[in-house]
C-alpha cells in the first residue's frame, strides 16, 4: 500500500505509522526522522535543515523533495510505503504525484488524523523534543493551518479520515478498520 499520513504536528502520525508499518509490511518514511538523522550525522543536508526545523518553519521544498525522492527509490519502498510528513504543502503534493507517475504508480489513499489543537499542544509539550517549545509549536501549528491543511481539500475523496484522540491501540484499530485490514 502506498499511503500518505496527514495531520497536525503532534497528532501521533509517527506513532501510528510505526505500528501500521509493522502490520502492513511497508516502510515508514518520515521526513522529520530523516532530517533528524541527517542533523545527528552532521551531513550538509542536516546542517541546512536544522535552522528551519529549530524555528518551526518548513525546510525548502527542493531540499525536502530530493531527500524524499532518493528514499522512495530504495528497494524496500518499491511495493509500498507510509509517507509521514511529506507532502506538507500543495506544491509538495504535486511533486509527489509526478514522482509516482514517473514510476507508473499512485497513492492508494491519504490517512488524515483528526485531533483538537489543544490536545496536540499538550502532547508536544509532554514529548519535549528539541523543537517542541511553546513558540516553535505555535509556529508549526500556524504553518500547518496555512500550508498543510489545504491538502485535505486537495486530496478530496482520497482522504481516509481517522479520529486521532484516544489510546494509541484504539486509534490504530480505527485506521486498520478504515483500511479494511
Ligand atoms: P511534527 O509532525 O511534530 O511536525 P516532524 O518530525 O514531522 O514533526 O517534522 C519536524 C520538522 O521537520 C518540521 O517542523 C519541519 O521543519 C521539518 N519538515 C518535516 N517534513 C517537512 C516537509 N515535508 N517539508 C518541509 N519541512 C519539513
PDB file of C-alpha atoms and ligand atoms in Angstrom:
ATOM      1  CA  UNK A   1       0.000   0.000   0.000  1.00  0.00           C
ATOM      2  CA  UNK A   2       1.123   3.489  -0.813  1.00  0.00           C
ATOM      3  CA  UNK A   3      -0.240   5.824   1.810  1.00  0.00           C
ATOM      4  CA  UNK A   4       0.306   9.395   2.924  1.00  0.00           C
ATOM      5  CA  UNK A   5      -0.337  10.327   6.567  1.00  0.00           C
ATOM      6  CA  UNK A   6      -1.701  13.794   7.204  1.00  0.00           C
ATOM      7  CA  UNK A   7      -2.488  15.639  10.409  1.00  0.00           C
ATOM      8  CA  UNK A   8      -1.275  18.480  12.599  1.00  0.00           C
ATOM      9  CA  UNK A   9       2.082  18.241  14.380  1.00  0.00           C
ATOM     10  CA  UNK A  10       1.626  16.150  17.499  1.00  0.00           C
ATOM     11  CA  UNK A  11      -1.313  14.178  16.088  1.00  0.00           C
ATOM     12  CA  UNK A  12       0.601  10.960  16.644  1.00  0.00           C
ATOM     13  CA  UNK A  13       1.271  10.225  12.977  1.00  0.00           C
ATOM     14  CA  UNK A  14       4.746   8.918  13.728  1.00  0.00           C
ATOM     15  CA  UNK A  15       3.498   6.553  16.440  1.00  0.00           C
ATOM     16  CA  UNK A  16       0.691   5.262  14.250  1.00  0.00           C
ATOM     17  CA  UNK A  17       2.970   4.975  11.223  1.00  0.00           C
ATOM     18  CA  UNK A  18       5.406   2.776  13.151  1.00  0.00           C
ATOM     19  CA  UNK A  19       2.623   0.348  14.096  1.00  0.00           C
ATOM     20  CA  UNK A  20       0.970   0.407  10.675  1.00  0.00           C
ATOM     21  CA  UNK A  21       4.331  -0.163   9.028  1.00  0.00           C
ATOM     22  CA  UNK A  22       4.747  -3.352  11.032  1.00  0.00           C
ATOM     23  CA  UNK A  23       1.198  -4.553  10.364  1.00  0.00           C
ATOM     24  CA  UNK A  24       1.102  -3.675   6.659  1.00  0.00           C
ATOM     25  CA  UNK A  25       4.701  -4.680   5.903  1.00  0.00           C
ATOM     26  CA  UNK A  26       5.703  -1.425   4.223  1.00  0.00           C
ATOM     27  CA  UNK A  27       8.385   1.032   5.369  1.00  0.00           C
ATOM     28  CA  UNK A  28       7.600   4.096   7.453  1.00  0.00           C
ATOM     29  CA  UNK A  29       9.221   7.075   5.756  1.00  0.00           C
ATOM     30  CA  UNK A  30       9.210  10.143   7.989  1.00  0.00           C
ATOM     31  CA  UNK A  31      10.747  13.353   6.672  1.00  0.00           C
ATOM     32  CA  UNK A  32      11.147  14.599  10.255  1.00  0.00           C
ATOM     33  CA  UNK A  33      13.087  11.420  11.176  1.00  0.00           C
ATOM     34  CA  UNK A  34      15.201  11.662   8.016  1.00  0.00           C
ATOM     35  CA  UNK A  35      16.060  15.281   8.817  1.00  0.00           C
ATOM     36  CA  UNK A  36      16.873  14.442  12.443  1.00  0.00           C
ATOM     37  CA  UNK A  37      19.130  11.575  11.339  1.00  0.00           C
ATOM     38  CA  UNK A  38      20.950  13.945   8.983  1.00  0.00           C
ATOM     39  CA  UNK A  39      21.291  16.540  11.749  1.00  0.00           C
ATOM     40  CA  UNK A  40      22.674  13.860  14.071  1.00  0.00           C
ATOM     41  CA  UNK A  41      25.239  12.813  11.478  1.00  0.00           C
ATOM     42  CA  UNK A  42      26.133  16.404  10.631  1.00  0.00           C
ATOM     43  CA  UNK A  43      25.544  15.964   6.890  1.00  0.00           C
ATOM     44  CA  UNK A  44      25.278  19.080   4.669  1.00  0.00           C
ATOM     45  CA  UNK A  45      21.542  18.376   4.352  1.00  0.00           C
ATOM     46  CA  UNK A  46      21.238  18.235   8.138  1.00  0.00           C
ATOM     47  CA  UNK A  47      23.152  21.479   8.567  1.00  0.00           C
ATOM     48  CA  UNK A  48      20.861  23.204   6.066  1.00  0.00           C
ATOM     49  CA  UNK A  49      17.653  21.795   7.554  1.00  0.00           C
ATOM     50  CA  UNK A  50      18.471  22.481  11.206  1.00  0.00           C
ATOM     51  CA  UNK A  51      17.855  26.236  11.259  1.00  0.00           C
ATOM     52  CA  UNK A  52      14.410  25.829   9.695  1.00  0.00           C
ATOM     53  CA  UNK A  53      13.415  22.982  11.981  1.00  0.00           C
ATOM     54  CA  UNK A  54      14.562  24.786  15.116  1.00  0.00           C
ATOM     55  CA  UNK A  55      12.431  27.774  14.085  1.00  0.00           C
ATOM     56  CA  UNK A  56       9.402  25.577  13.353  1.00  0.00           C
ATOM     57  CA  UNK A  57       9.482  26.564   9.687  1.00  0.00           C
ATOM     58  CA  UNK A  58       9.351  24.320   6.649  1.00  0.00           C
ATOM     59  CA  UNK A  59      12.638  23.222   5.136  1.00  0.00           C
ATOM     60  CA  UNK A  60      12.753  24.463   1.499  1.00  0.00           C
ATOM     61  CA  UNK A  61      10.804  22.184  -0.814  1.00  0.00           C
ATOM     62  CA  UNK A  62      13.636  21.443  -3.270  1.00  0.00           C
ATOM     63  CA  UNK A  63      15.836  20.076  -0.474  1.00  0.00           C
ATOM     64  CA  UNK A  64      12.982  18.087   1.066  1.00  0.00           C
ATOM     65  CA  UNK A  65      11.716  16.684  -2.220  1.00  0.00           C
ATOM     66  CA  UNK A  66      15.182  15.476  -3.246  1.00  0.00           C
ATOM     67  CA  UNK A  67      15.546  13.686   0.077  1.00  0.00           C
ATOM     68  CA  UNK A  68      12.133  12.014  -0.341  1.00  0.00           C
ATOM     69  CA  UNK A  69      12.811  11.054  -3.948  1.00  0.00           C
ATOM     70  CA  UNK A  70      16.031   9.259  -3.053  1.00  0.00           C
ATOM     71  CA  UNK A  71      14.383   7.498  -0.106  1.00  0.00           C
ATOM     72  CA  UNK A  72      11.482   6.317  -2.294  1.00  0.00           C
ATOM     73  CA  UNK A  73      13.984   4.948  -4.797  1.00  0.00           C
ATOM     74  CA  UNK A  74      15.275   2.444  -2.239  1.00  0.00           C
ATOM     75  CA  UNK A  75      14.268  -1.190  -2.740  1.00  0.00           C
ATOM     76  CA  UNK A  76      12.114  -1.533   0.347  1.00  0.00           C
ATOM     77  CA  UNK A  77       9.745   1.191  -0.913  1.00  0.00           C
ATOM     78  CA  UNK A  78       9.171  -0.433  -4.303  1.00  0.00           C
ATOM     79  CA  UNK A  79       5.858  -2.007  -3.338  1.00  0.00           C
ATOM     80  CA  UNK A  80       4.542   0.429  -0.791  1.00  0.00           C
ATOM     81  CA  UNK A  81       5.267   2.962   1.908  1.00  0.00           C
ATOM     82  CA  UNK A  82       3.764   5.120   4.618  1.00  0.00           C
ATOM     83  CA  UNK A  83       4.818   8.672   3.972  1.00  0.00           C
ATOM     84  CA  UNK A  84       4.761  10.721   7.177  1.00  0.00           C
ATOM     85  CA  UNK A  85       5.489  14.458   6.950  1.00  0.00           C
ATOM     86  CA  UNK A  86       5.500  14.699   3.170  1.00  0.00           C
ATOM     87  CA  UNK A  87       3.739  16.308   1.416  1.00  0.00           C
ATOM     88  CA  UNK A  88       3.201  19.283   3.711  1.00  0.00           C
ATOM     89  CA  UNK A  89       2.156  21.756   1.013  1.00  0.00           C
ATOM     90  CA  UNK A  90       0.131  21.567  -2.189  1.00  0.00           C
ATOM     91  CA  UNK A  91       3.362  22.213  -4.101  1.00  0.00           C
ATOM     92  CA  UNK A  92       4.922  19.143  -2.476  1.00  0.00           C
ATOM     93  CA  UNK A  93       1.790  17.105  -3.207  1.00  0.00           C
ATOM     94  CA  UNK A  94       2.121  17.925  -6.905  1.00  0.00           C
ATOM     95  CA  UNK A  95       5.792  16.893  -6.810  1.00  0.00           C
ATOM     96  CA  UNK A  96       4.843  13.585  -5.190  1.00  0.00           C
ATOM     97  CA  UNK A  97       2.131  12.901  -7.772  1.00  0.00           C
ATOM     98  CA  UNK A  98       4.643  13.480 -10.582  1.00  0.00           C
ATOM     99  CA  UNK A  99       7.264  11.366  -8.900  1.00  0.00           C
ATOM    100  CA  UNK A 100       4.845   8.449  -8.562  1.00  0.00           C
ATOM    101  CA  UNK A 101       3.580   8.920 -12.124  1.00  0.00           C
ATOM    102  CA  UNK A 102       7.152   8.565 -13.365  1.00  0.00           C
ATOM    103  CA  UNK A 103       7.228   5.184 -11.632  1.00  0.00           C
ATOM    104  CA  UNK A 104       3.805   4.279 -13.061  1.00  0.00           C
ATOM    105  CA  UNK A 105       2.225   4.213  -9.618  1.00  0.00           C
ATOM    106  CA  UNK A 106      -0.130   6.307  -7.492  1.00  0.00           C
ATOM    107  CA  UNK A 107      -1.259   6.666  -3.900  1.00  0.00           C
ATOM    108  CA  UNK A 108      -3.812   4.200  -2.535  1.00  0.00           C
ATOM    109  CA  UNK A 109      -5.075   6.723  -0.008  1.00  0.00           C
ATOM    110  CA  UNK A 110      -4.354   9.556   2.371  1.00  0.00           C
ATOM    111  CA  UNK A 111      -4.958   8.963   6.082  1.00  0.00           C
ATOM    112  CA  UNK A 112      -5.968  12.182   7.795  1.00  0.00           C
ATOM    113  CA  UNK A 113      -5.560  12.151  11.578  1.00  0.00           C
ATOM    114  CA  UNK A 114      -8.145  14.469  13.119  1.00  0.00           C
ATOM    115  CA  UNK A 115      -7.413  15.949  16.521  1.00  0.00           C
ATOM    116  CA  UNK A 116      -8.135  19.026  18.592  1.00  0.00           C
ATOM    117  CA  UNK A 117      -5.374  21.655  18.666  1.00  0.00           C
ATOM    118  CA  UNK A 118      -5.403  21.866  22.470  1.00  0.00           C
ATOM    119  CA  UNK A 119      -4.677  18.148  22.629  1.00  0.00           C
ATOM    120  CA  UNK A 120      -1.738  18.333  20.228  1.00  0.00           C
ATOM    121  CA  UNK A 121      -0.127  21.220  22.117  1.00  0.00           C
ATOM    122  CA  UNK A 122      -0.317  19.199  25.355  1.00  0.00           C
ATOM    123  CA  UNK A 123       1.129  16.134  23.623  1.00  0.00           C
ATOM    124  CA  UNK A 124       4.037  18.070  22.127  1.00  0.00           C
ATOM    125  CA  UNK A 125       4.892  19.807  25.405  1.00  0.00           C
ATOM    126  CA  UNK A 126       4.903  16.410  27.125  1.00  0.00           C
ATOM    127  CA  UNK A 127       7.113  14.884  24.386  1.00  0.00           C
ATOM    128  CA  UNK A 128       9.833  17.513  24.865  1.00  0.00           C
ATOM    129  CA  UNK A 129      11.689  17.098  21.554  1.00  0.00           C
ATOM    130  CA  UNK A 130      14.277  19.802  20.705  1.00  0.00           C
ATOM    131  CA  UNK A 131      11.755  21.661  18.517  1.00  0.00           C
ATOM    132  CA  UNK A 132       8.889  21.245  20.992  1.00  0.00           C
ATOM    133  CA  UNK A 133       8.978  24.553  22.852  1.00  0.00           C
ATOM    134  CA  UNK A 134       5.900  26.726  23.037  1.00  0.00           C
ATOM    135  CA  UNK A 135       6.936  29.297  20.465  1.00  0.00           C
ATOM    136  CA  UNK A 136       8.025  26.733  17.878  1.00  0.00           C
ATOM    137  CA  UNK A 137       4.849  24.746  18.453  1.00  0.00           C
ATOM    138  CA  UNK A 138       2.783  27.857  17.772  1.00  0.00           C
ATOM    139  CA  UNK A 139       4.701  28.482  14.536  1.00  0.00           C
ATOM    140  CA  UNK A 140       4.301  24.860  13.416  1.00  0.00           C
ATOM    141  CA  UNK A 141       0.567  24.930  14.047  1.00  0.00           C
ATOM    142  CA  UNK A 142       0.296  28.136  12.008  1.00  0.00           C
ATOM    143  CA  UNK A 143       2.320  26.564   9.191  1.00  0.00           C
ATOM    144  CA  UNK A 144       0.016  23.554   9.401  1.00  0.00           C
ATOM    145  CA  UNK A 145      -3.143  25.687   9.108  1.00  0.00           C
ATOM    146  CA  UNK A 146      -1.777  27.801   6.246  1.00  0.00           C
ATOM    147  CA  UNK A 147       0.174  25.262   4.207  1.00  0.00           C
ATOM    148  CA  UNK A 148      -0.775  21.700   5.098  1.00  0.00           C
ATOM    149  CA  UNK A 149      -4.489  21.772   5.921  1.00  0.00           C
ATOM    150  CA  UNK A 150      -5.375  22.735   2.314  1.00  0.00           C
ATOM    151  CA  UNK A 151      -4.132  19.250   1.370  1.00  0.00           C
ATOM    152  CA  UNK A 152      -7.357  17.824   2.796  1.00  0.00           C
ATOM    153  CA  UNK A 153      -9.326  19.525   0.020  1.00  0.00           C
ATOM    154  CA  UNK A 154      -6.561  18.877  -2.478  1.00  0.00           C
ATOM    155  CA  UNK A 155      -6.786  15.110  -1.940  1.00  0.00           C
ATOM    156  CA  UNK A 156     -10.594  15.183  -1.836  1.00  0.00           C
ATOM    157  CA  UNK A 157     -12.104  11.701  -1.982  1.00  0.00           C
ATOM    158  CA  UNK A 158      -8.692  10.066  -1.477  1.00  0.00           C
ATOM    159  CA  UNK A 159      -8.886  11.189   2.166  1.00  0.00           C
ATOM    160  CA  UNK A 160      -9.482   8.489   4.784  1.00  0.00           C
ATOM    161  CA  UNK A 161     -10.444  10.301   7.964  1.00  0.00           C
ATOM    162  CA  UNK A 162      -9.289   8.918  11.342  1.00  0.00           C
ATOM    163  CA  UNK A 163     -10.236  10.178  14.794  1.00  0.00           C
ATOM    164  CA  UNK A 164      -6.782  10.543  16.429  1.00  0.00           C
ATOM    165  CA  UNK A 165      -7.945  11.143  20.010  1.00  0.00           C
ATOM    166  CA  UNK A 166      -7.753   8.268  22.443  1.00  0.00           C
ATOM    167  CA  UNK A 167      -5.337   5.427  23.183  1.00  0.00           C
ATOM    168  CA  UNK A 168      -2.624   4.503  20.667  1.00  0.00           C
ATOM    169  CA  UNK A 169      -4.077   0.998  20.116  1.00  0.00           C
ATOM    170  CA  UNK A 170      -7.591   2.360  19.726  1.00  0.00           C
ATOM    171  CA  UNK A 171      -6.529   4.894  17.082  1.00  0.00           C
ATOM    172  CA  UNK A 172      -4.563   2.184  15.301  1.00  0.00           C
ATOM    173  CA  UNK A 173      -7.603  -0.087  15.211  1.00  0.00           C
ATOM    174  CA  UNK A 174      -9.668   2.714  13.668  1.00  0.00           C
ATOM    175  CA  UNK A 175      -7.047   3.134  10.957  1.00  0.00           C
ATOM    176  CA  UNK A 176      -6.871  -0.612  10.244  1.00  0.00           C
ATOM    177  CA  UNK A 177     -10.676  -0.791  10.074  1.00  0.00           C
ATOM    178  CA  UNK A 178     -10.846   2.081   7.612  1.00  0.00           C
ATOM    179  CA  UNK A 179      -8.170   0.398   5.501  1.00  0.00           C
ATOM    180  CA  UNK A 180     -10.228  -2.781   5.532  1.00  0.00           C
ATOM    181  CA  UNK A 181      -7.435  -4.721   7.299  1.00  0.00           C
TER     182      UNK A 181
HETATM  183  P1  LIG B   1       5.734  17.112  13.581  1.00  0.00           P
HETATM  184  O1  LIG B   1       4.844  16.085  12.924  1.00  0.00           O
HETATM  185  O2  LIG B   1       5.629  17.095  15.055  1.00  0.00           O
HETATM  186  O3  LIG B   1       5.577  18.484  12.993  1.00  0.00           O
HETATM  187  P2  LIG B   1       8.036  16.181  12.077  1.00  0.00           P
HETATM  188  O4  LIG B   1       9.039  15.288  12.682  1.00  0.00           O
HETATM  189  O5  LIG B   1       7.130  15.637  11.039  1.00  0.00           O
HETATM  190  O6  LIG B   1       7.230  16.761  13.316  1.00  0.00           O
HETATM  191  O7  LIG B   1       8.743  17.458  11.431  1.00  0.00           O
HETATM  192  C1  LIG B   1       9.673  18.252  12.158  1.00  0.00           C
HETATM  193  C2  LIG B   1      10.155  19.425  11.300  1.00  0.00           C
HETATM  194  O8  LIG B   1      10.828  18.939  10.111  1.00  0.00           O
HETATM  195  C3  LIG B   1       9.052  20.342  10.751  1.00  0.00           C
HETATM  196  O9  LIG B   1       8.629  21.312  11.693  1.00  0.00           O
HETATM  197  C4  LIG B   1       9.784  20.964   9.547  1.00  0.00           C
HETATM  198  O10 LIG B   1      10.687  21.969   9.940  1.00  0.00           O
HETATM  199  C5  LIG B   1      10.613  19.812   9.001  1.00  0.00           C
HETATM  200  N1  LIG B   1       9.883  19.077   7.928  1.00  0.00           N
HETATM  201  C6  LIG B   1       9.387  17.813   8.013  1.00  0.00           C
HETATM  202  N2  LIG B   1       8.773  17.470   6.864  1.00  0.00           N
HETATM  203  C7  LIG B   1       8.871  18.529   6.027  1.00  0.00           C
HETATM  204  C8  LIG B   1       8.423  18.806   4.706  1.00  0.00           C
HETATM  205  N3  LIG B   1       7.705  17.913   4.008  1.00  0.00           N
HETATM  206  N4  LIG B   1       8.713  19.997   4.154  1.00  0.00           N
HETATM  207  C9  LIG B   1       9.418  20.900   4.841  1.00  0.00           C
HETATM  208  N5  LIG B   1       9.851  20.733   6.087  1.00  0.00           N
HETATM  209  C10 LIG B   1       9.600  19.568   6.701  1.00  0.00           C
END
